[in-house]
Coordinates of C-alpha atoms in Angstrom, one line a residue:
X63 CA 7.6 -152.4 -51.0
X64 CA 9.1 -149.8 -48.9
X65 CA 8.7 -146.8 -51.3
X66 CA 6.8 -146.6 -54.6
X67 CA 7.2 -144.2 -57.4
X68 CA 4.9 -142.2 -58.8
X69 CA 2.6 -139.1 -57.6
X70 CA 2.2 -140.4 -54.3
X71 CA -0.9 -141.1 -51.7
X72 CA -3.8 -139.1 -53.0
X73 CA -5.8 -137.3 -50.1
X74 CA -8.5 -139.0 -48.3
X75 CA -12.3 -138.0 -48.7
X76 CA -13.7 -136.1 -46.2
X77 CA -17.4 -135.0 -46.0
X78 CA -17.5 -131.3 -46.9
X79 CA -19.2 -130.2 -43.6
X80 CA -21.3 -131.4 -40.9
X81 CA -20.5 -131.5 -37.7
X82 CA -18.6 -134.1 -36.5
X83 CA -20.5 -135.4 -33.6
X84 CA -20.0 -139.0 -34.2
X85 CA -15.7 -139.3 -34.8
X86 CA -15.2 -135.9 -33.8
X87 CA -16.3 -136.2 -30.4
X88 CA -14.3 -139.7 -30.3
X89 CA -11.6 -138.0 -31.6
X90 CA -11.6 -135.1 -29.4
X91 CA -11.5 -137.0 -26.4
X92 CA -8.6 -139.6 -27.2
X93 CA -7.0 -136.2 -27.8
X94 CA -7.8 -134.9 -24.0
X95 CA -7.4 -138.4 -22.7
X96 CA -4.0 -138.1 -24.1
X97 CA -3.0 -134.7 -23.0
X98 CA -4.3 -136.6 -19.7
X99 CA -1.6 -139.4 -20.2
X100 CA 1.3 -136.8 -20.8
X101 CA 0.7 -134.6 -17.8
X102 CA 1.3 -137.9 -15.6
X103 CA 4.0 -139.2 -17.9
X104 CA 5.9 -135.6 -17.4
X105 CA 5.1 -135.2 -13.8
X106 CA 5.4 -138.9 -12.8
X107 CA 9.3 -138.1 -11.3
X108 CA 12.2 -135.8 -12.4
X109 CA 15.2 -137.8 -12.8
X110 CA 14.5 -140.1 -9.6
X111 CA 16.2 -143.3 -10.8
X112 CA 13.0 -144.7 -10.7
X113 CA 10.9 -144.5 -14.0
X114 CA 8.5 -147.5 -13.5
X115 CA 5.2 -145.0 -13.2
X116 CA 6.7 -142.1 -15.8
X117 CA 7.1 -145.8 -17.9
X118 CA 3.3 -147.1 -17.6
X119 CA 2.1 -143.8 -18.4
X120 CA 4.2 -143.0 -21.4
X121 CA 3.2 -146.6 -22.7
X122 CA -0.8 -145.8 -22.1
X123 CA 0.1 -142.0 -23.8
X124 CA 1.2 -144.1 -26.8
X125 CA -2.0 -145.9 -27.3
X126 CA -4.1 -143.0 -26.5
X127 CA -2.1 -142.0 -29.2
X128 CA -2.4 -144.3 -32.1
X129 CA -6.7 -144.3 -31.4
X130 CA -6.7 -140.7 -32.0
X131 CA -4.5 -140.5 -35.1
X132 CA -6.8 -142.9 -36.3
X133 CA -10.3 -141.5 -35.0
X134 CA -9.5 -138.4 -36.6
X135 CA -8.7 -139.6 -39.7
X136 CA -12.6 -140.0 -39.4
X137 CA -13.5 -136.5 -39.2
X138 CA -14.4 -134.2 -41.8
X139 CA -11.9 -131.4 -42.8
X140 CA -12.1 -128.4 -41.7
X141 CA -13.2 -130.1 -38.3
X142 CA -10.1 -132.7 -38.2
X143 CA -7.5 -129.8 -39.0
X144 CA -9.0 -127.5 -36.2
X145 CA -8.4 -130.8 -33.9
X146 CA -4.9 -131.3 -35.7
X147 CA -4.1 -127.5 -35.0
X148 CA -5.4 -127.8 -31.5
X149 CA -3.3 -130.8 -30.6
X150 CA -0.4 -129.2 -31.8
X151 CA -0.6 -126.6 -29.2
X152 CA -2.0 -128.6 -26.3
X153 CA 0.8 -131.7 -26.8
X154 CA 3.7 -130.1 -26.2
X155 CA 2.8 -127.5 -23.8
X156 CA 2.5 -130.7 -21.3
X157 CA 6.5 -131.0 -21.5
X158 CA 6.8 -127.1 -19.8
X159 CA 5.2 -129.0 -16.6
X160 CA 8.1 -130.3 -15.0
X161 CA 11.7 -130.2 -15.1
X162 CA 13.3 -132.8 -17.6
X163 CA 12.1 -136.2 -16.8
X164 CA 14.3 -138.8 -18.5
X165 CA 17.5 -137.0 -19.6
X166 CA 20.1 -134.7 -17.7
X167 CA 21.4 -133.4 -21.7
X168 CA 19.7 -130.4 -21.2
X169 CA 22.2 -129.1 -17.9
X170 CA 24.8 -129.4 -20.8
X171 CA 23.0 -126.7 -23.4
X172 CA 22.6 -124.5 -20.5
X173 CA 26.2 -124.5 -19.8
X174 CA 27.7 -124.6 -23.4
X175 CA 25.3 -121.1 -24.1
X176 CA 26.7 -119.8 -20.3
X177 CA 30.2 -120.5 -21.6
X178 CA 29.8 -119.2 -25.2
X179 CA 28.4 -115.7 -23.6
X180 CA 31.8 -114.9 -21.8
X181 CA 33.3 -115.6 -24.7
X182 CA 34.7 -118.7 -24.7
X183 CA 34.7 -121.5 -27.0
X184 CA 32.3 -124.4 -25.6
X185 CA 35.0 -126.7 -27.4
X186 CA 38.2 -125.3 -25.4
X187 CA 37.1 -126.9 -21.7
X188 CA 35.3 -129.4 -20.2
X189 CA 32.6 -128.6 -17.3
X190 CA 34.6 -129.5 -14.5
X191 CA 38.1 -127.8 -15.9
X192 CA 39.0 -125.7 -12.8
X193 CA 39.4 -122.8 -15.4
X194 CA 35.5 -122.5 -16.0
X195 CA 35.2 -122.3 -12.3
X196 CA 34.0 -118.6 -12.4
X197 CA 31.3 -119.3 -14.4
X198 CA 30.0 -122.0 -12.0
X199 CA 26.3 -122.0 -9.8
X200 CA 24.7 -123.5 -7.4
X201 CA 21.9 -125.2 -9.5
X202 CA 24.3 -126.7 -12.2
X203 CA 27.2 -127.3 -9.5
X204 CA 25.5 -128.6 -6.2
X205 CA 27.7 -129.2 -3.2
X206 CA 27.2 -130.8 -0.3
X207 CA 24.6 -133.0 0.2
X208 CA 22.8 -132.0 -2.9
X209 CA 25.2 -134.2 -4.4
X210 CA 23.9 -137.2 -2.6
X211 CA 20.7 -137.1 -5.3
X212 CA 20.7 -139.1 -8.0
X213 CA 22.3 -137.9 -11.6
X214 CA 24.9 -136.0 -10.2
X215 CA 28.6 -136.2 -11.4
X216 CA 32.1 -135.6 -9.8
X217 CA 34.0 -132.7 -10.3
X218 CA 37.0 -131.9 -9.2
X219 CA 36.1 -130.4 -6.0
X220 CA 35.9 -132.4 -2.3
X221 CA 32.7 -131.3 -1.5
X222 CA 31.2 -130.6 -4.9
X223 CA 29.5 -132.2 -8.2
X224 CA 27.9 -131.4 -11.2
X225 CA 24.5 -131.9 -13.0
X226 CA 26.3 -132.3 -16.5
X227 CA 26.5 -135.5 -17.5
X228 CA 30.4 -136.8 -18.8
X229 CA 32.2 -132.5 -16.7
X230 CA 35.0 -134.4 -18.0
X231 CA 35.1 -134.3 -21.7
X232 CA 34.5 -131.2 -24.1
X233 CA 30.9 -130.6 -25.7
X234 CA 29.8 -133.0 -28.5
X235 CA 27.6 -131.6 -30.2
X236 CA 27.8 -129.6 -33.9
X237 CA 28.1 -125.8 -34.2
X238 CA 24.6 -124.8 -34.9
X239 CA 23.5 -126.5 -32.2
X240 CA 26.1 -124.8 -29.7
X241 CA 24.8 -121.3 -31.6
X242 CA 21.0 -122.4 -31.0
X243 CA 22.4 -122.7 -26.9
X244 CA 24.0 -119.8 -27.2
X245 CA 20.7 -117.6 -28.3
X246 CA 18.2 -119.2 -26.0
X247 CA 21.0 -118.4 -23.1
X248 CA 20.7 -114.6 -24.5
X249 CA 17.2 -114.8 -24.7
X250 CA 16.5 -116.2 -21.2
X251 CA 15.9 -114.2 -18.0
X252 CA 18.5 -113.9 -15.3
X253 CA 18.5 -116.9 -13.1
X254 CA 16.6 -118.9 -15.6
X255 CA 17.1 -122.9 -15.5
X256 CA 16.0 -125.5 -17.8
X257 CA 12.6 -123.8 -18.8
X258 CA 14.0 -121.5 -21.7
X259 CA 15.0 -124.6 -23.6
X260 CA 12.1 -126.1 -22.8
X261 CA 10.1 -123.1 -24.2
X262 CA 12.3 -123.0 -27.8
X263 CA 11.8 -126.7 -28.0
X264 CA 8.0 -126.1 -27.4
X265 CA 7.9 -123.3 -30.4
X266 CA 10.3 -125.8 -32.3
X267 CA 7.6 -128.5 -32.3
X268 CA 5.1 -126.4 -33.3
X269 CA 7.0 -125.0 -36.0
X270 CA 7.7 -128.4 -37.2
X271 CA 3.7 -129.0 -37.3
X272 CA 3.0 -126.1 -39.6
X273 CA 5.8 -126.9 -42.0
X274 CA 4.3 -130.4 -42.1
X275 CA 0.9 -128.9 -42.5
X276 CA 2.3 -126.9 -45.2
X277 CA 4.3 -129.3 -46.9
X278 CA 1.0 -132.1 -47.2
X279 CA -1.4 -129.4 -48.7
X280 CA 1.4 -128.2 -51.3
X281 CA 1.5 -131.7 -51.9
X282 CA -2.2 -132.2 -52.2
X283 CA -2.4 -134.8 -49.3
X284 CA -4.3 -135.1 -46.2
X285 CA -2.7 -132.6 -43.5
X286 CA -4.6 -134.5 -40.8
X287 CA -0.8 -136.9 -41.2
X288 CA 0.4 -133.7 -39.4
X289 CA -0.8 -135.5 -36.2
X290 CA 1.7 -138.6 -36.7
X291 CA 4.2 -135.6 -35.2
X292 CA 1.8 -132.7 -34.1
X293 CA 0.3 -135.6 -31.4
X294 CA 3.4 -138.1 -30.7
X295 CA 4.1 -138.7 -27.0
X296 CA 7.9 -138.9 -28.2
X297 CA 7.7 -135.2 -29.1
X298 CA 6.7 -133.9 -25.8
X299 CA 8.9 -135.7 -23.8
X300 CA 11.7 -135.3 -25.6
X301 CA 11.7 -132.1 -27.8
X302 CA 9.8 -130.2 -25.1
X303 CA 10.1 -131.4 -21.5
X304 CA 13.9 -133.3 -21.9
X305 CA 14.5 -129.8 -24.1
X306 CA 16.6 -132.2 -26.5
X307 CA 18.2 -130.1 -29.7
X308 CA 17.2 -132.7 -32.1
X309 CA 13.9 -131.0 -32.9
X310 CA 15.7 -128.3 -34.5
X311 CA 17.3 -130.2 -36.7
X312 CA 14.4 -132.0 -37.6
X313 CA 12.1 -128.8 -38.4
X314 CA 15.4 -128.1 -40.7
X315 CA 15.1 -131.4 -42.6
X316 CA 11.3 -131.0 -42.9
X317 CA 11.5 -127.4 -44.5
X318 CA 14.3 -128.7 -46.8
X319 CA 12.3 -131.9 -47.9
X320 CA 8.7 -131.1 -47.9
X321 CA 8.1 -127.3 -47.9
X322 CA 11.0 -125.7 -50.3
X323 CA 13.0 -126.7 -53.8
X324 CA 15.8 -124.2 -54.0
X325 CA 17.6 -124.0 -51.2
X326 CA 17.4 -127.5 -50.0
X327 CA 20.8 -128.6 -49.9
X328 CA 21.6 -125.7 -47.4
X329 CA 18.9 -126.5 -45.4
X330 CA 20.0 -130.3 -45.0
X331 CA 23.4 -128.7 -44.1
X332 CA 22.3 -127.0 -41.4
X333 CA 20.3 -129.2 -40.0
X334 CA 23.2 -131.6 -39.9
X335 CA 25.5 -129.1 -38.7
X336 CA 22.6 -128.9 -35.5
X337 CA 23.2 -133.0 -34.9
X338 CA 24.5 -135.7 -37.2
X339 CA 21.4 -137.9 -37.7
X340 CA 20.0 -135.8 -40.6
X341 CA 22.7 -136.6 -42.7
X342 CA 20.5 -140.0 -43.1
X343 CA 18.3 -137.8 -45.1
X344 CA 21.1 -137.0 -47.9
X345 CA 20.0 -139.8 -49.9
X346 CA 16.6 -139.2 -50.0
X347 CA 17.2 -135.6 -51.1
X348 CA 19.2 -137.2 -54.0
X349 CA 16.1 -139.9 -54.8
X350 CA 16.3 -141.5 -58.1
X351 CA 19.5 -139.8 -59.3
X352 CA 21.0 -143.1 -60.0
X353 CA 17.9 -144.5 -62.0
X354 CA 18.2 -145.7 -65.3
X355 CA 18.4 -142.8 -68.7
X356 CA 19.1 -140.5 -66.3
X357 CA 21.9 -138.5 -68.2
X358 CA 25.3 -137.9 -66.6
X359 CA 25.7 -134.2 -66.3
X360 CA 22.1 -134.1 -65.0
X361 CA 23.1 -136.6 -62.0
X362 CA 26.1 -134.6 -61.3
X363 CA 24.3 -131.4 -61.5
X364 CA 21.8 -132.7 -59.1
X365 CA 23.8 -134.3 -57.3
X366 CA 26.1 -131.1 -56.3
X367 CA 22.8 -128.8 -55.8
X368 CA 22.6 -131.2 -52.7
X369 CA 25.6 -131.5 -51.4
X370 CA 28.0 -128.9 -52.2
X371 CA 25.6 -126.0 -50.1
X372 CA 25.1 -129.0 -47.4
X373 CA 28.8 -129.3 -47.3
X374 CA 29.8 -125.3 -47.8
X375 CA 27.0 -124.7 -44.6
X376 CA 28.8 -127.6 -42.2
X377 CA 32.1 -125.8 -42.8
X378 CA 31.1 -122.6 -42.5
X379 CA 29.6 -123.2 -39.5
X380 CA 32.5 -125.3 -37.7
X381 CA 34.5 -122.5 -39.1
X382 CA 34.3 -119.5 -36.3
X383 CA 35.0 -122.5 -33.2
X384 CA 37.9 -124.2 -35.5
X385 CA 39.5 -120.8 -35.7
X386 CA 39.4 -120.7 -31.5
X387 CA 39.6 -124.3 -30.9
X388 CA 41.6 -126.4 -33.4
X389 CA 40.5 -129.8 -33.9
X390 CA 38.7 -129.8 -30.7
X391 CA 35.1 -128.9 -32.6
X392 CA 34.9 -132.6 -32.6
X393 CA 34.7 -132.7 -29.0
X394 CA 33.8 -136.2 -27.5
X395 CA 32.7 -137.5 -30.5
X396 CA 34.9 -140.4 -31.1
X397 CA 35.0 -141.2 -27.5
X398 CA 30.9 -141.3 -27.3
X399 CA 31.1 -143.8 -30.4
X400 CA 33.0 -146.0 -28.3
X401 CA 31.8 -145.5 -25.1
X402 CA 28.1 -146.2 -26.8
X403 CA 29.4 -149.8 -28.9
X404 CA 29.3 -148.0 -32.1
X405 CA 32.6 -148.7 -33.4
X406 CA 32.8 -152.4 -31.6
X407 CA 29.4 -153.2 -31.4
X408 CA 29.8 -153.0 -27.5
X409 CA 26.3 -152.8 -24.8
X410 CA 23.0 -152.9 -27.2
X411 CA 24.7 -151.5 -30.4
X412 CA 23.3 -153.9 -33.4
X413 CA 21.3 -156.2 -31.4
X414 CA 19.1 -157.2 -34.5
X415 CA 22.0 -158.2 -36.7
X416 CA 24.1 -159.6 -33.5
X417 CA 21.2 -162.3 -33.4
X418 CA 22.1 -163.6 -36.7
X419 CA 26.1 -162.3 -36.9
X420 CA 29.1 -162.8 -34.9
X421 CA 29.4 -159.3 -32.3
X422 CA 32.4 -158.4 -34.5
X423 CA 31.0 -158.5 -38.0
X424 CA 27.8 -156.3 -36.7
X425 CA 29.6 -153.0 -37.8
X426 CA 30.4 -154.0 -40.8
X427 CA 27.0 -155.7 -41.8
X428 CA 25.1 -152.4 -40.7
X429 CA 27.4 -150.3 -42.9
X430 CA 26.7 -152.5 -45.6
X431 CA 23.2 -152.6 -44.8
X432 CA 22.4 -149.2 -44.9
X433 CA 24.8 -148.4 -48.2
X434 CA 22.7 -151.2 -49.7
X435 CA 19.5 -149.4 -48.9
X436 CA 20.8 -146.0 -49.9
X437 CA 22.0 -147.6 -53.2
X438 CA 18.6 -148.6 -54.0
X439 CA 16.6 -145.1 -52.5
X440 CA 19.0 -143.3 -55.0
X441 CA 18.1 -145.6 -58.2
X442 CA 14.4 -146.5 -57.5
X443 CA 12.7 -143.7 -55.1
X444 CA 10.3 -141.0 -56.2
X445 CA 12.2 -138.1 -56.7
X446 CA 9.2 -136.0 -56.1
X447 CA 8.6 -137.6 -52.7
X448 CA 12.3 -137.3 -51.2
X449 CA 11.2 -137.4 -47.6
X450 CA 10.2 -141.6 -48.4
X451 CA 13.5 -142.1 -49.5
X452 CA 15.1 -140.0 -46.4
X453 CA 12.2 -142.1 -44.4
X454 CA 13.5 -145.7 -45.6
X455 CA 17.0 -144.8 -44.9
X456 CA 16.7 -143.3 -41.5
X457 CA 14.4 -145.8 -40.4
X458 CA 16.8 -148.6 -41.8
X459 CA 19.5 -147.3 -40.0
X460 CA 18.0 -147.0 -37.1
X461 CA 17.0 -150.6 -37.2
X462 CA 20.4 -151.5 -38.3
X463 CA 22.0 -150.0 -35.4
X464 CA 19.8 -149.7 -32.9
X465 CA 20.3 -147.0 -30.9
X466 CA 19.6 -146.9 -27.4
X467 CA 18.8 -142.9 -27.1
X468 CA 14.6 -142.1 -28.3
X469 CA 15.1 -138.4 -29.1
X470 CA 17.6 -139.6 -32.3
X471 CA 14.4 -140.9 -33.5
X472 CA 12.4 -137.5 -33.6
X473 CA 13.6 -137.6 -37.3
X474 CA 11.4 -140.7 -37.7
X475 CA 8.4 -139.4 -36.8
X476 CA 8.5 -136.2 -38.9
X477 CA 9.8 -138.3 -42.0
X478 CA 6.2 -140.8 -40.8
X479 CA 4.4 -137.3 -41.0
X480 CA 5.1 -136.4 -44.1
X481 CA 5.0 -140.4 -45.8
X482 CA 2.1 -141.6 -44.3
X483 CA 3.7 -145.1 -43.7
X484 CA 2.4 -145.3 -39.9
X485 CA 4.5 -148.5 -39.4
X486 CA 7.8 -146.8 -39.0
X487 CA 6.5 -145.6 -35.7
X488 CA 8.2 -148.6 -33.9
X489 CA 11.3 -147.1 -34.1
X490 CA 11.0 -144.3 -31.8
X491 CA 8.8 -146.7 -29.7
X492 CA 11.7 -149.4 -29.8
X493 CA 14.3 -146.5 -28.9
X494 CA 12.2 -145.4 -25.8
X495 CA 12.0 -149.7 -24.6
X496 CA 15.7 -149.5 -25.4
X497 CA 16.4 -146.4 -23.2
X498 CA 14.1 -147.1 -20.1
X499 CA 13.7 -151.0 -20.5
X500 CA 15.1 -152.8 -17.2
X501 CA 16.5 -155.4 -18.6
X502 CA 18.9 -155.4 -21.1
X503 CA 17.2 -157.5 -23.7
X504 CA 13.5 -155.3 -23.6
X505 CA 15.3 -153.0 -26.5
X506 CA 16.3 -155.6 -28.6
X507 CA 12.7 -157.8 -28.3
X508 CA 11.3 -153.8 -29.0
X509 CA 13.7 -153.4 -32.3
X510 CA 12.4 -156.7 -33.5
X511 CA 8.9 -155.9 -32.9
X512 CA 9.4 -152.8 -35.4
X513 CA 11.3 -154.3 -37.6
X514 CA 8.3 -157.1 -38.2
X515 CA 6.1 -154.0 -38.3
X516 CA 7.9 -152.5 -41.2
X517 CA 7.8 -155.2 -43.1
X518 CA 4.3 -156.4 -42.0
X519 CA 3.5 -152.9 -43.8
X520 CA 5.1 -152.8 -46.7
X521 CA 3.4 -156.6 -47.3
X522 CA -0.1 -155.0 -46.9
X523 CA 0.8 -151.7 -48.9
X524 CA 2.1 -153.7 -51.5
X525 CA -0.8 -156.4 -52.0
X526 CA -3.6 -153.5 -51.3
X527 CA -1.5 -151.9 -54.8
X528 CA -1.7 -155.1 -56.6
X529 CA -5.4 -155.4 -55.6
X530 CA -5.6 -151.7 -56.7
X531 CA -4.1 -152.5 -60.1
X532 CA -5.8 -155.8 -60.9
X533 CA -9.3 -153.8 -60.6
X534 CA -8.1 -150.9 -62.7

């Protein structure tokens, strides 16, 4: 099964004290042979064209990986959480050792906070409108033949380009977001580059940690599942060293599902209002409103303690740039749907159900998919354990769509943190293939791998359960 209801996964036994010399010392050094990994992962090549050695090395970082989650599920205690809390730290801190590796997004933040501090609406211009000209440097707008490197974009200027991915089209992402650019430009020193992102996503990730520490021990369950995110190769590469937004809205969606009650729909709302993705969570929030003697006026009750605060947060936040930009807040957000196959199932969009659909019915079938699935969270999931319902549809829709971008999939490996259901991991995995695979077909062969890994788990959960039951 793919959720179960009830009080959840009780905590693992430990021994009480001891030292660990045995797992502990195993443990630790996966954990340094991992931070080992990361440093050549991050330093292997700043946006060369070339990612075959940053490739191997991120591949090795993720076995590294899954040995020492497991090893240290070995340890004792006190001795595993002083390991978990050590990690946390060390892990991320290897993205602040080079500049951002796989993705050119963050050039974009730096520019949208630069904009917002003149005062102008990050929605109002593109990059290379000539009207932002003033606000232009050297480092974001290269000329000569800087603009001979790789990753760099024409503007309109003869002997000039850009860093920015897409100068041409307005900023796409959500208002919070644009405000979290906007403070980290404030914050940040004259002069300063990428590394002030890179610094708030580094504190980001480590806040996420200690709300998922805090959210398994009010739970009663073992806070060494902290490590599923605390330790993940995905979150140093792309929360800390590509600087990518998403982990805000991810330490958002883990307050509002595993550390607080009141308070949660406004959470969820602003962690949507930072990128879209966490509004795959909704339905977990809403777990078993649809189940069976639940009375009307209780679902609707329930149902509008999510979603109305969600809702009145997304507007109020859009609010301020609608005023200043019209319908322009949307940015390039239809156009990025098409330009990335969403709406026609175009490039590498739906490759799982374009094996067994026509190309055109894939949009339609995900949709269905996924309504399906949320359907079901909302009648048969653990209400007390929203983040497995928020899990199953996230990780469902990711399969469903297959997205070709890894650092959507940070939401995956917090909701794995908190669930315990290791096997969802293949989705961020599968995004990464997707995103740096050479061939075309690498991200749907990786998509299928975690889709049979899903399943593979929820077989084993569910006859260990059985098993479980027929002794009892």
């Amino acid at each position: 099964m793919l959720w179960r209801r009830g009080g959840g996964t009780a905590p693992r036994r430990r021994a009480a004290g001891g030292v660990p010399w045995g797992w502990g010392v195993g443990a630790g050094a996966l954990l340094l042979g991992l931070v080992g990994a990361l440093v050549l992962t991050v330093t292997a090549g700043s946006l060369t064209g070339d990612f075959s050695r940053h490739i191997r090395w991120y591949a090795v970082s993720w076995v590294l990986f899954a040995a020492a989650v497991w090893a240290v599920r070995k340890v004792p205690g006190r001795w595993a959480v002083f390991l978990l809390v050590a990690g946390a730290v060390v892990v991320p801190a290897t993205g602040l050792l080079a500049p951002p590796t796989t993705s050119t997004d963050s050039h974009r933040y730096v520019w949208d906070g630069r904009v917002q501090a003149a005062g102008i609406s990050p929605y109002a211009h593109a990059p290379g409108d000539p009207a932002l000209a003033p606000l232009r440097d050297p480092w974001l707008f290269p000329r000569g033949t800087a603009c001979h490197h790789p990753y760099r974009y024409p503007v309109h200027d003869p002997d000039g380009c850009t860093r920015i991915n897409r100068p041409a089209v307005h900023t796409i992402y959500p208002p919070l977001a644009e405000a979290y650019f906007l403070v980290v430009h404030l914050l940040s020193p004259d002069a300063s580059r990428h590394e002030a992102l890179q610094a708030g996503g580094a504190l980001l990730a480590a806040g996420t940690s200690l709300a998922l520490l805090a959210a398994l021990r009010r739970r009663g369950r073992d806070p060494v599942m902290a490590a599923c995110w605390a330790w993940c190769p995905a979150v140093p590469l792309e929360a800390v060293n590509n600087a990518h937004v998403d982990v805000l809205g991810v330490l958002l969606t883990v307050l509002a599902l595993g550390v607080v009650t009141r308070g949660r729909g406004a959470l969820l709302g602003a962690a949507i209002a930072v990128k879209f993705v966490p509004a795959l969570a909704v339905p977990g929030a809403l777990s078993g409103l649809l189940a069976g003697g639940v009375p009307l006026r209780r679902r609707v009750r329930d149902a509008a303690a999510i979603l109305v605060p969600a809702a009145l947060v997304v507007a109020l936040a859009y609010l301020p740039y609608a005023l200043t930009s019209g319908g322009s807040v949307l940015g390039y957000l239809s156009g990025y749907l098409d330009e990335e196959g969403y709406a026609s199932s175009g490039g590498t969009r739906y490759a799982l159900l374009r094996l067994l659909l026509p190309d055109a019915a894939a949009p339609a079938a995900a949709l269905a998919v996924l309504t399906v699935t949320a359907l079901l969270v909302l009648r048969r999931a653990d209400p007390d354990r929203p983040w497995q319902g928020a899990l199953v549809v996230t990780g469902v829709a990711f399969l469903a769509v297959t997205p070709g971008y890894p650092w959507y999939a940070l939401l995956v490996v917090a909701l794995v943190a908190l669930d315990g259901r290791w096997e969802w991991l293949g989705v961020p995995l599968a995004g990464a293939a997707a995103y740096l695979g050479i061939q075309q077909d690498v991200g749907t062969v990786a998509y299928a791998l975690a889709a049979i890994a899903v399943v593979t788990g929820a077989v084993v959960r569910r006859s260990r359960s059985s098993k479980l039951l027929e002794r009892g």
